[in-house]
mmCIF file with all atom_site columns, C-alpha atoms in Angstrom:
data_model
loop_
_atom_site.group_PDB
_atom_site.id
_atom_site.type_symbol
_atom_site.label_atom_id
_atom_site.label_alt_id
_atom_site.label_comp_id
_atom_site.label_asym_id
_atom_site.label_entity_id
_atom_site.label_seq_id
_atom_site.pdbx_PDB_ins_code
_atom_site.Cartn_x
_atom_site.Cartn_y
_atom_site.Cartn_z
_atom_site.occupancy
_atom_site.B_iso_or_equiv
_atom_site.pdbx_formal_charge
_atom_site.auth_seq_id
_atom_site.auth_comp_id
_atom_site.auth_asym_id
_atom_site.auth_atom_id
_atom_site.pdbx_PDB_model_num
ATOM 1   C CA . UNK A 1 1   ? 9.789   15.301 4.901   1.00 69.00 ? 1   UNK A CA 1
ATOM 2   C CA . UNK A 1 2   ? 9.184   11.959 6.583   1.00 70.00 ? 2   UNK A CA 1
ATOM 3   C CA . UNK A 1 3   ? 6.681   9.178  5.902   1.00 83.00 ? 3   UNK A CA 1
ATOM 4   C CA . UNK A 1 4   ? 7.034   9.552  2.143   1.00 88.00 ? 4   UNK A CA 1
ATOM 5   C CA . UNK A 1 5   ? 6.942   5.792  1.612   1.00 92.00 ? 5   UNK A CA 1
ATOM 6   C CA . UNK A 1 6   ? 3.475   5.532  3.126   1.00 94.00 ? 6   UNK A CA 1
ATOM 7   C CA . UNK A 1 7   ? 2.322   8.592  1.187   1.00 95.00 ? 7   UNK A CA 1
ATOM 8   C CA . UNK A 1 8   ? 3.524   6.970  -2.030  1.00 96.00 ? 8   UNK A CA 1
ATOM 9   C CA . UNK A 1 9   ? 1.433   3.882  -1.201  1.00 96.00 ? 9   UNK A CA 1
ATOM 10  C CA . UNK A 1 10  ? -1.636  6.114  -0.855  1.00 96.00 ? 10  UNK A CA 1
ATOM 11  C CA . UNK A 1 11  ? -0.779  7.913  -4.081  1.00 97.00 ? 11  UNK A CA 1
ATOM 12  C CA . UNK A 1 12  ? -0.530  4.631  -5.998  1.00 97.00 ? 12  UNK A CA 1
ATOM 13  C CA . UNK A 1 13  ? -3.724  3.301  -4.431  1.00 96.00 ? 13  UNK A CA 1
ATOM 14  C CA . UNK A 1 14  ? -5.978  6.339  -4.870  1.00 96.00 ? 14  UNK A CA 1
ATOM 15  C CA . UNK A 1 15  ? -4.560  8.569  -7.611  1.00 96.00 ? 15  UNK A CA 1
ATOM 16  C CA . UNK A 1 16  ? -7.059  7.264  -10.173 1.00 96.00 ? 16  UNK A CA 1
ATOM 17  C CA . UNK A 1 17  ? -9.863  8.758  -8.073  1.00 95.00 ? 17  UNK A CA 1
ATOM 18  C CA . UNK A 1 18  ? -8.220  11.845 -6.631  1.00 96.00 ? 18  UNK A CA 1
ATOM 19  C CA . UNK A 1 19  ? -5.548  14.398 -7.418  1.00 97.00 ? 19  UNK A CA 1
ATOM 20  C CA . UNK A 1 20  ? -2.432  14.489 -5.298  1.00 97.00 ? 20  UNK A CA 1
ATOM 21  C CA . UNK A 1 21  ? -0.025  17.415 -5.187  1.00 97.00 ? 21  UNK A CA 1
ATOM 22  C CA . UNK A 1 22  ? 3.185   17.672 -3.256  1.00 96.00 ? 22  UNK A CA 1
ATOM 23  C CA . UNK A 1 23  ? 3.481   21.397 -2.563  1.00 97.00 ? 23  UNK A CA 1
ATOM 24  C CA . UNK A 1 24  ? 7.152   22.145 -2.061  1.00 96.00 ? 24  UNK A CA 1
ATOM 25  C CA . UNK A 1 25  ? 7.488   24.940 0.473   1.00 95.00 ? 25  UNK A CA 1
ATOM 26  C CA . UNK A 1 26  ? 10.340  26.804 2.143   1.00 89.00 ? 26  UNK A CA 1
ATOM 27  C CA . UNK A 1 27  ? 12.982  24.703 3.868   1.00 87.00 ? 27  UNK A CA 1
ATOM 28  C CA . UNK A 1 28  ? 12.255  24.069 7.521   1.00 84.00 ? 28  UNK A CA 1
ATOM 29  C CA . UNK A 1 29  ? 15.927  23.559 8.386   1.00 81.00 ? 29  UNK A CA 1
ATOM 30  C CA . UNK A 1 30  ? 17.974  25.300 5.715   1.00 80.00 ? 30  UNK A CA 1
ATOM 31  C CA . UNK A 1 31  ? 21.761  25.460 6.091   1.00 81.00 ? 31  UNK A CA 1
ATOM 32  C CA . UNK A 1 32  ? 21.539  29.232 6.493   1.00 78.00 ? 32  UNK A CA 1
ATOM 33  C CA . UNK A 1 33  ? 18.385  29.119 8.613   1.00 78.00 ? 33  UNK A CA 1
ATOM 34  C CA . UNK A 1 34  ? 17.841  29.257 12.358  1.00 79.00 ? 34  UNK A CA 1
ATOM 35  C CA . UNK A 1 35  ? 18.081  25.515 12.986  1.00 81.00 ? 35  UNK A CA 1
ATOM 36  C CA . UNK A 1 36  ? 19.975  23.859 10.126  1.00 81.00 ? 36  UNK A CA 1
ATOM 37  C CA . UNK A 1 37  ? 19.519  20.192 9.358   1.00 80.00 ? 37  UNK A CA 1
ATOM 38  C CA . UNK A 1 38  ? 22.519  18.026 10.234  1.00 76.00 ? 38  UNK A CA 1
ATOM 39  C CA . UNK A 1 39  ? 21.810  15.548 7.477   1.00 78.00 ? 39  UNK A CA 1
ATOM 40  C CA . UNK A 1 40  ? 20.383  17.438 4.478   1.00 77.00 ? 40  UNK A CA 1
ATOM 41  C CA . UNK A 1 41  ? 22.201  20.500 3.190   1.00 80.00 ? 41  UNK A CA 1
ATOM 42  C CA . UNK A 1 42  ? 19.833  22.872 1.402   1.00 81.00 ? 42  UNK A CA 1
ATOM 43  C CA . UNK A 1 43  ? 20.065  26.658 1.621   1.00 82.00 ? 43  UNK A CA 1
ATOM 44  C CA . UNK A 1 44  ? 17.080  29.008 1.911   1.00 89.00 ? 44  UNK A CA 1
ATOM 45  C CA . UNK A 1 45  ? 15.499  29.517 -1.529  1.00 87.00 ? 45  UNK A CA 1
ATOM 46  C CA . UNK A 1 46  ? 15.994  33.045 -2.842  1.00 89.00 ? 46  UNK A CA 1
ATOM 47  C CA . UNK A 1 47  ? 14.316  32.489 -6.201  1.00 93.00 ? 47  UNK A CA 1
ATOM 48  C CA . UNK A 1 48  ? 11.716  30.169 -7.669  1.00 94.00 ? 48  UNK A CA 1
ATOM 49  C CA . UNK A 1 49  ? 14.558  28.548 -9.592  1.00 94.00 ? 49  UNK A CA 1
ATOM 50  C CA . UNK A 1 50  ? 16.273  27.748 -6.247  1.00 93.00 ? 50  UNK A CA 1
ATOM 51  C CA . UNK A 1 51  ? 13.020  26.222 -5.032  1.00 95.00 ? 51  UNK A CA 1
ATOM 52  C CA . UNK A 1 52  ? 12.692  24.184 -8.194  1.00 95.00 ? 52  UNK A CA 1
ATOM 53  C CA . UNK A 1 53  ? 16.268  22.912 -7.803  1.00 94.00 ? 53  UNK A CA 1
ATOM 54  C CA . UNK A 1 54  ? 15.653  21.907 -4.167  1.00 93.00 ? 54  UNK A CA 1
ATOM 55  C CA . UNK A 1 55  ? 12.351  20.239 -5.061  1.00 93.00 ? 55  UNK A CA 1
ATOM 56  C CA . UNK A 1 56  ? 13.922  18.341 -7.934  1.00 93.00 ? 56  UNK A CA 1
ATOM 57  C CA . UNK A 1 57  ? 16.754  17.107 -5.721  1.00 90.00 ? 57  UNK A CA 1
ATOM 58  C CA . UNK A 1 58  ? 14.302  16.029 -3.048  1.00 89.00 ? 58  UNK A CA 1
ATOM 59  C CA . UNK A 1 59  ? 11.927  14.340 -5.502  1.00 88.00 ? 59  UNK A CA 1
ATOM 60  C CA . UNK A 1 60  ? 14.809  12.342 -6.958  1.00 89.00 ? 60  UNK A CA 1
ATOM 61  C CA . UNK A 1 61  ? 15.626  10.673 -3.652  1.00 89.00 ? 61  UNK A CA 1
ATOM 62  C CA . UNK A 1 62  ? 12.102  10.522 -2.222  1.00 91.00 ? 62  UNK A CA 1
ATOM 63  C CA . UNK A 1 63  ? 9.855   7.502  -2.721  1.00 93.00 ? 63  UNK A CA 1
ATOM 64  C CA . UNK A 1 64  ? 6.915   9.908  -3.202  1.00 94.00 ? 64  UNK A CA 1
ATOM 65  C CA . UNK A 1 65  ? 6.238   10.396 -6.906  1.00 94.00 ? 65  UNK A CA 1
ATOM 66  C CA . UNK A 1 66  ? 3.175   12.673 -6.769  1.00 95.00 ? 66  UNK A CA 1
ATOM 67  C CA . UNK A 1 67  ? 3.278   15.774 -9.005  1.00 96.00 ? 67  UNK A CA 1
ATOM 68  C CA . UNK A 1 68  ? 5.301   18.550 -7.394  1.00 96.00 ? 68  UNK A CA 1
ATOM 69  C CA . UNK A 1 69  ? 4.110   22.143 -7.210  1.00 97.00 ? 69  UNK A CA 1
ATOM 70  C CA . UNK A 1 70  ? 6.186   25.039 -5.922  1.00 97.00 ? 70  UNK A CA 1
ATOM 71  C CA . UNK A 1 71  ? 4.946   27.585 -3.449  1.00 97.00 ? 71  UNK A CA 1
ATOM 72  C CA . UNK A 1 72  ? 5.669   31.134 -4.609  1.00 96.00 ? 72  UNK A CA 1
ATOM 73  C CA . UNK A 1 73  ? 8.447   33.223 -3.081  1.00 95.00 ? 73  UNK A CA 1
ATOM 74  C CA . UNK A 1 74  ? 5.939   35.025 -0.848  1.00 96.00 ? 74  UNK A CA 1
ATOM 75  C CA . UNK A 1 75  ? 5.077   31.594 0.584   1.00 95.00 ? 75  UNK A CA 1
ATOM 76  C CA . UNK A 1 76  ? 1.408   32.335 -0.119  1.00 96.00 ? 76  UNK A CA 1
ATOM 77  C CA . UNK A 1 77  ? 0.200   28.742 -0.100  1.00 97.00 ? 77  UNK A CA 1
ATOM 78  C CA . UNK A 1 78  ? 2.186   27.697 2.941   1.00 96.00 ? 78  UNK A CA 1
ATOM 79  C CA . UNK A 1 79  ? 0.962   30.768 4.823   1.00 95.00 ? 79  UNK A CA 1
ATOM 80  C CA . UNK A 1 80  ? -2.692  30.245 3.845   1.00 97.00 ? 80  UNK A CA 1
ATOM 81  C CA . UNK A 1 81  ? -2.524  26.699 5.212   1.00 97.00 ? 81  UNK A CA 1
ATOM 82  C CA . UNK A 1 82  ? -0.079  27.299 8.119   1.00 95.00 ? 82  UNK A CA 1
ATOM 83  C CA . UNK A 1 83  ? 1.738   24.390 6.546   1.00 94.00 ? 83  UNK A CA 1
ATOM 84  C CA . UNK A 1 84  ? 5.357   24.854 7.630   1.00 91.00 ? 84  UNK A CA 1
ATOM 85  C CA . UNK A 1 85  ? 7.163   22.485 8.180   1.00 92.00 ? 85  UNK A CA 1
ATOM 86  C CA . UNK A 1 86  ? 4.821   19.767 6.897   1.00 93.00 ? 86  UNK A CA 1
ATOM 87  C CA . UNK A 1 87  ? 1.087   19.211 6.818   1.00 96.00 ? 87  UNK A CA 1
ATOM 88  C CA . UNK A 1 88  ? -1.695  17.473 4.879   1.00 97.00 ? 88  UNK A CA 1
ATOM 89  C CA . UNK A 1 89  ? -5.097  18.630 3.653   1.00 98.00 ? 89  UNK A CA 1
ATOM 90  C CA . UNK A 1 90  ? -7.839  17.254 1.449   1.00 98.00 ? 90  UNK A CA 1
ATOM 91  C CA . UNK A 1 91  ? -9.863  19.668 -0.668  1.00 98.00 ? 91  UNK A CA 1
ATOM 92  C CA . UNK A 1 92  ? -13.411 18.808 -1.677  1.00 96.00 ? 92  UNK A CA 1
ATOM 93  C CA . UNK A 1 93  ? -15.067 19.547 -4.996  1.00 95.00 ? 93  UNK A CA 1
ATOM 94  C CA . UNK A 1 94  ? -17.676 21.606 -3.125  1.00 96.00 ? 94  UNK A CA 1
ATOM 95  C CA . UNK A 1 95  ? -15.053 24.240 -2.346  1.00 97.00 ? 95  UNK A CA 1
ATOM 96  C CA . UNK A 1 96  ? -14.635 23.134 1.275   1.00 97.00 ? 96  UNK A CA 1
ATOM 97  C CA . UNK A 1 97  ? -11.810 21.602 3.262   1.00 98.00 ? 97  UNK A CA 1
ATOM 98  C CA . UNK A 1 98  ? -12.668 17.974 3.998   1.00 97.00 ? 98  UNK A CA 1
ATOM 99  C CA . UNK A 1 99  ? -9.528  16.992 5.915   1.00 98.00 ? 99  UNK A CA 1
ATOM 100 C CA . UNK A 1 100 ? -7.216  19.271 7.842   1.00 98.00 ? 100 UNK A CA 1
ATOM 101 C CA . UNK A 1 101 ? -4.235  17.577 9.401   1.00 96.00 ? 101 UNK A CA 1
ATOM 102 C CA . UNK A 1 102 ? -2.326  19.007 12.299  1.00 95.00 ? 102 UNK A CA 1
ATOM 103 C CA . UNK A 1 103 ? 1.038   20.630 11.789  1.00 92.00 ? 103 UNK A CA 1
ATOM 104 C CA . UNK A 1 104 ? 3.977   18.243 11.518  1.00 88.00 ? 104 UNK A CA 1
ATOM 105 C CA . UNK A 1 105 ? 6.087   16.580 12.423  1.00 85.00 ? 105 UNK A CA 1
ATOM 106 C CA . UNK A 1 106 ? 4.399   15.813 15.746  1.00 87.00 ? 106 UNK A CA 1
ATOM 107 C CA . UNK A 1 107 ? 0.810   16.355 14.575  1.00 89.00 ? 107 UNK A CA 1
ATOM 108 C CA . UNK A 1 108 ? 1.004   14.069 11.557  1.00 91.00 ? 108 UNK A CA 1
ATOM 109 C CA . UNK A 1 109 ? -1.561  11.243 11.603  1.00 94.00 ? 109 UNK A CA 1
ATOM 110 C CA . UNK A 1 110 ? -1.243  9.163  8.447   1.00 95.00 ? 110 UNK A CA 1
ATOM 111 C CA . UNK A 1 111 ? -3.931  6.702  9.538   1.00 95.00 ? 111 UNK A CA 1
ATOM 112 C CA . UNK A 1 112 ? -6.472  9.527  9.807   1.00 96.00 ? 112 UNK A CA 1
ATOM 113 C CA . UNK A 1 113 ? -5.313  10.934 6.473   1.00 96.00 ? 113 UNK A CA 1
ATOM 114 C CA . UNK A 1 114 ? -5.692  7.593  4.719   1.00 96.00 ? 114 UNK A CA 1
ATOM 115 C CA . UNK A 1 115 ? -9.147  7.016  6.208   1.00 96.00 ? 115 UNK A CA 1
ATOM 116 C CA . UNK A 1 116 ? -10.269 10.390 4.921   1.00 96.00 ? 116 UNK A CA 1
ATOM 117 C CA . UNK A 1 117 ? -8.736  9.734  1.500   1.00 97.00 ? 117 UNK A CA 1
ATOM 118 C CA . UNK A 1 118 ? -10.562 6.398  1.330   1.00 96.00 ? 118 UNK A CA 1
ATOM 119 C CA . UNK A 1 119 ? -13.868 8.084  2.161   1.00 95.00 ? 119 UNK A CA 1
ATOM 120 C CA . UNK A 1 120 ? -13.336 10.703 -0.535  1.00 94.00 ? 120 UNK A CA 1
ATOM 121 C CA . UNK A 1 121 ? -12.340 8.019  -3.010  1.00 93.00 ? 121 UNK A CA 1
ATOM 122 C CA . UNK A 1 122 ? -15.483 6.071  -2.194  1.00 89.00 ? 122 UNK A CA 1
ATOM 123 C CA . UNK A 1 123 ? -13.551 3.100  -0.908  1.00 84.00 ? 123 UNK A CA 1
ATOM 124 C CA . UNK A 1 124 ? -15.062 1.145  1.962   1.00 73.00 ? 124 UNK A CA 1
ATOM 125 C CA . UNK A 1 125 ? -12.843 1.411  5.026   1.00 65.00 ? 125 UNK A CA 1
ATOM 126 C CA . UNK A 1 126 ? -12.259 -1.901 6.770   1.00 63.00 ? 126 UNK A CA 1
ATOM 127 C CA . UNK A 1 127 ? -12.860 -2.024 10.500  1.00 55.00 ? 127 UNK A CA 1
ATOM 128 C CA . UNK A 1 128 ? -9.673  -1.925 12.515  1.00 52.00 ? 128 UNK A CA 1
ATOM 129 C CA . UNK A 1 129 ? -8.606  -5.221 14.058  1.00 46.00 ? 129 UNK A CA 1
ATOM 130 C CA . UNK A 1 130 ? -8.427  -5.202 17.813  1.00 44.00 ? 130 UNK A CA 1
ATOM 131 C CA . UNK B 2 1   ? 23.786  27.441 38.952  1.00 70.00 ? 1   UNK B CA 1
ATOM 132 C CA . UNK B 2 2   ? 22.367  30.709 37.591  1.00 68.00 ? 2   UNK B CA 1
ATOM 133 C CA . UNK B 2 3   ? 23.586  29.724 34.117  1.00 75.00 ? 3   UNK B CA 1
ATOM 134 C CA . UNK B 2 4   ? 21.770  26.389 34.309  1.00 74.00 ? 4   UNK B CA 1
ATOM 135 C CA . UNK B 2 5   ? 18.575  28.145 35.365  1.00 75.00 ? 5   UNK B CA 1
ATOM 136 C CA . UNK B 2 6   ? 18.866  30.579 32.478  1.00 75.00 ? 6   UNK B CA 1
ATOM 137 C CA . UNK B 2 7   ? 19.429  27.780 29.947  1.00 71.00 ? 7   UNK B CA 1
ATOM 138 C CA . UNK B 2 8   ? 16.485  25.807 31.339  1.00 72.00 ? 8   UNK B CA 1
ATOM 139 C CA . UNK B 2 9   ? 14.274  28.876 31.104  1.00 71.00 ? 9   UNK B CA 1
ATOM 140 C CA . UNK B 2 10  ? 15.387  29.576 27.513  1.00 70.00 ? 10  UNK B CA 1
ATOM 141 C CA . UNK B 2 11  ? 14.698  25.979 26.448  1.00 63.00 ? 11  UNK B CA 1
ATOM 142 C CA . UNK B 2 12  ? 11.297  25.976 28.163  1.00 65.00 ? 12  UNK B CA 1
ATOM 143 C CA . UNK B 2 13  ? 10.291  29.241 26.509  1.00 62.00 ? 13  UNK B CA 1
ATOM 144 C CA . UNK B 2 14  ? 11.469  28.004 23.129  1.00 58.00 ? 14  UNK B CA 1
ATOM 145 C CA . UNK B 2 15  ? 9.433   24.777 23.393  1.00 54.00 ? 15  UNK B CA 1
ATOM 146 C CA . UNK B 2 16  ? 6.407   26.774 24.566  1.00 56.00 ? 16  UNK B CA 1
ATOM 147 C CA . UNK B 2 17  ? 6.744   29.167 21.620  1.00 54.00 ? 17  UNK B CA 1
ATOM 148 C CA . UNK B 2 18  ? 7.013   26.255 19.167  1.00 54.00 ? 18  UNK B CA 1
ATOM 149 C CA . UNK B 2 19  ? 3.857   24.657 20.515  1.00 52.00 ? 19  UNK B CA 1
ATOM 150 C CA . UNK B 2 20  ? 1.920   27.889 20.464  1.00 54.00 ? 20  UNK B CA 1
ATOM 151 C CA . UNK B 2 21  ? 2.876   29.170 17.011  1.00 66.00 ? 21  UNK B CA 1
ATOM 152 C CA . UNK B 2 22  ? -0.007  30.927 15.363  1.00 81.00 ? 22  UNK B CA 1
ATOM 153 C CA . UNK B 2 23  ? -2.045  28.392 13.439  1.00 89.00 ? 23  UNK B CA 1
ATOM 154 C CA . UNK B 2 24  ? -4.374  30.012 10.932  1.00 89.00 ? 24  UNK B CA 1
ATOM 155 C CA . UNK B 2 25  ? -4.919  26.830 8.939   1.00 95.00 ? 25  UNK B CA 1
ATOM 156 C CA . UNK B 2 26  ? -8.393  26.286 7.526   1.00 97.00 ? 26  UNK B CA 1
ATOM 157 C CA . UNK B 2 27  ? -10.491 23.749 9.367   1.00 97.00 ? 27  UNK B CA 1
ATOM 158 C CA . UNK B 2 28  ? -12.806 21.067 8.043   1.00 97.00 ? 28  UNK B CA 1
ATOM 159 C CA . UNK B 2 29  ? -15.817 22.789 6.468   1.00 97.00 ? 29  UNK B CA 1
ATOM 160 C CA . UNK B 2 30  ? -13.978 26.062 5.839   1.00 98.00 ? 30  UNK B CA 1
ATOM 161 C CA . UNK B 2 31  ? -13.737 27.480 2.331   1.00 98.00 ? 31  UNK B CA 1
ATOM 162 C CA . UNK B 2 32  ? -10.663 26.437 0.386   1.00 98.00 ? 32  UNK B CA 1
ATOM 163 C CA . UNK B 2 33  ? -8.107  29.289 0.405   1.00 97.00 ? 33  UNK B CA 1
ATOM 164 C CA . UNK B 2 34  ? -7.855  31.136 -2.902  1.00 97.00 ? 34  UNK B CA 1
ATOM 165 C CA . UNK B 2 35  ? -4.218  30.503 -3.684  1.00 97.00 ? 35  UNK B CA 1
ATOM 166 C CA . UNK B 2 36  ? -2.227  29.049 -6.525  1.00 97.00 ? 36  UNK B CA 1
ATOM 167 C CA . UNK B 2 37  ? 1.156   27.363 -6.808  1.00 97.00 ? 37  UNK B CA 1
ATOM 168 C CA . UNK B 2 38  ? 3.592   26.908 -9.695  1.00 97.00 ? 38  UNK B CA 1
ATOM 169 C CA . UNK B 2 39  ? 4.151   23.769 -11.723 1.00 96.00 ? 39  UNK B CA 1
ATOM 170 C CA . UNK B 2 40  ? 7.717   22.609 -11.107 1.00 94.00 ? 40  UNK B CA 1
ATOM 171 C CA . UNK B 2 41  ? 8.529   22.058 -14.759 1.00 93.00 ? 41  UNK B CA 1
ATOM 172 C CA . UNK B 2 42  ? 7.478   25.346 -16.345 1.00 95.00 ? 42  UNK B CA 1
ATOM 173 C CA . UNK B 2 43  ? 6.376   27.547 -13.410 1.00 96.00 ? 43  UNK B CA 1
ATOM 174 C CA . UNK B 2 44  ? 2.844   27.787 -14.826 1.00 96.00 ? 44  UNK B CA 1
ATOM 175 C CA . UNK B 2 45  ? 0.293   28.748 -12.185 1.00 96.00 ? 45  UNK B CA 1
ATOM 176 C CA . UNK B 2 46  ? -1.917  25.969 -10.874 1.00 96.00 ? 46  UNK B CA 1
ATOM 177 C CA . UNK B 2 47  ? -5.099  27.155 -9.188  1.00 97.00 ? 47  UNK B CA 1
ATOM 178 C CA . UNK B 2 48  ? -5.690  25.220 -5.981  1.00 97.00 ? 48  UNK B CA 1
ATOM 179 C CA . UNK B 2 49  ? -8.937  26.928 -5.045  1.00 96.00 ? 49  UNK B CA 1
ATOM 180 C CA . UNK B 2 50  ? -11.444 25.081 -7.238  1.00 94.00 ? 50  UNK B CA 1
ATOM 181 C CA . UNK B 2 51  ? -10.572 21.406 -7.532  1.00 96.00 ? 51  UNK B CA 1
ATOM 182 C CA . UNK B 2 52  ? -12.563 19.288 -9.979  1.00 95.00 ? 52  UNK B CA 1
ATOM 183 C CA . UNK B 2 53  ? -11.615 16.088 -8.095  1.00 95.00 ? 53  UNK B CA 1
ATOM 184 C CA . UNK B 2 54  ? -10.985 15.598 -4.383  1.00 97.00 ? 54  UNK B CA 1
ATOM 185 C CA . UNK B 2 55  ? -7.415  16.791 -3.965  1.00 97.00 ? 55  UNK B CA 1
ATOM 186 C CA . UNK B 2 56  ? -4.766  15.822 -1.448  1.00 98.00 ? 56  UNK B CA 1
ATOM 187 C CA . UNK B 2 57  ? -2.222  18.527 -0.638  1.00 98.00 ? 57  UNK B CA 1
ATOM 188 C CA . UNK B 2 58  ? 1.035   17.297 0.836   1.00 96.00 ? 58  UNK B CA 1
ATOM 189 C CA . UNK B 2 59  ? 3.117   20.165 2.163   1.00 96.00 ? 59  UNK B CA 1
ATOM 190 C CA . UNK B 2 60  ? 6.785   19.711 2.864   1.00 92.00 ? 60  UNK B CA 1
ATOM 191 C CA . UNK B 2 61  ? 10.374  20.266 1.874   1.00 91.00 ? 61  UNK B CA 1
ATOM 192 C CA . UNK B 2 62  ? 13.621  18.339 1.851   1.00 86.00 ? 62  UNK B CA 1
ATOM 193 C CA . UNK B 2 63  ? 14.629  19.510 5.315   1.00 81.00 ? 63  UNK B CA 1
#
């Protein structure tokens, strides 16, 4: 997952007002998958223990320190959110989705995500400089 | 020449398929899906359907 440095900045800035969860889902480019990553070698998870091991390895090297949750082996959460390979959402306390990002990597818009986080956190958003 | 055409067609179809993958993600204003995930440490279920604080979900993996 990319942009984890910026996500960590948001986590540090807003985690006193909101919950953040990094939901670790199936590998997008597993070594035994259709399009393996050339740089990171992680096999498809066959058990929740495999997923935990992959998530722990990733969390160790990632700047993002938000609490990590694991999707189940049926990929229920990832499927419900069409989240593969990466995606961001904000859930409201009224039971509704308040931010729905586009699917990554090309649809990721961290500026839009941060603006929405700031609104939810009740932080005044400064006008963009032109 | 025929080979090049075939490869071009395969690449074009692949890119088209990627861009048009089914996207059933909830939209702004939709009800939060009733799903739960597992805590990494002890695999306990964490209900994601009824947050008590605004909650940011970051989906991703190492690859």
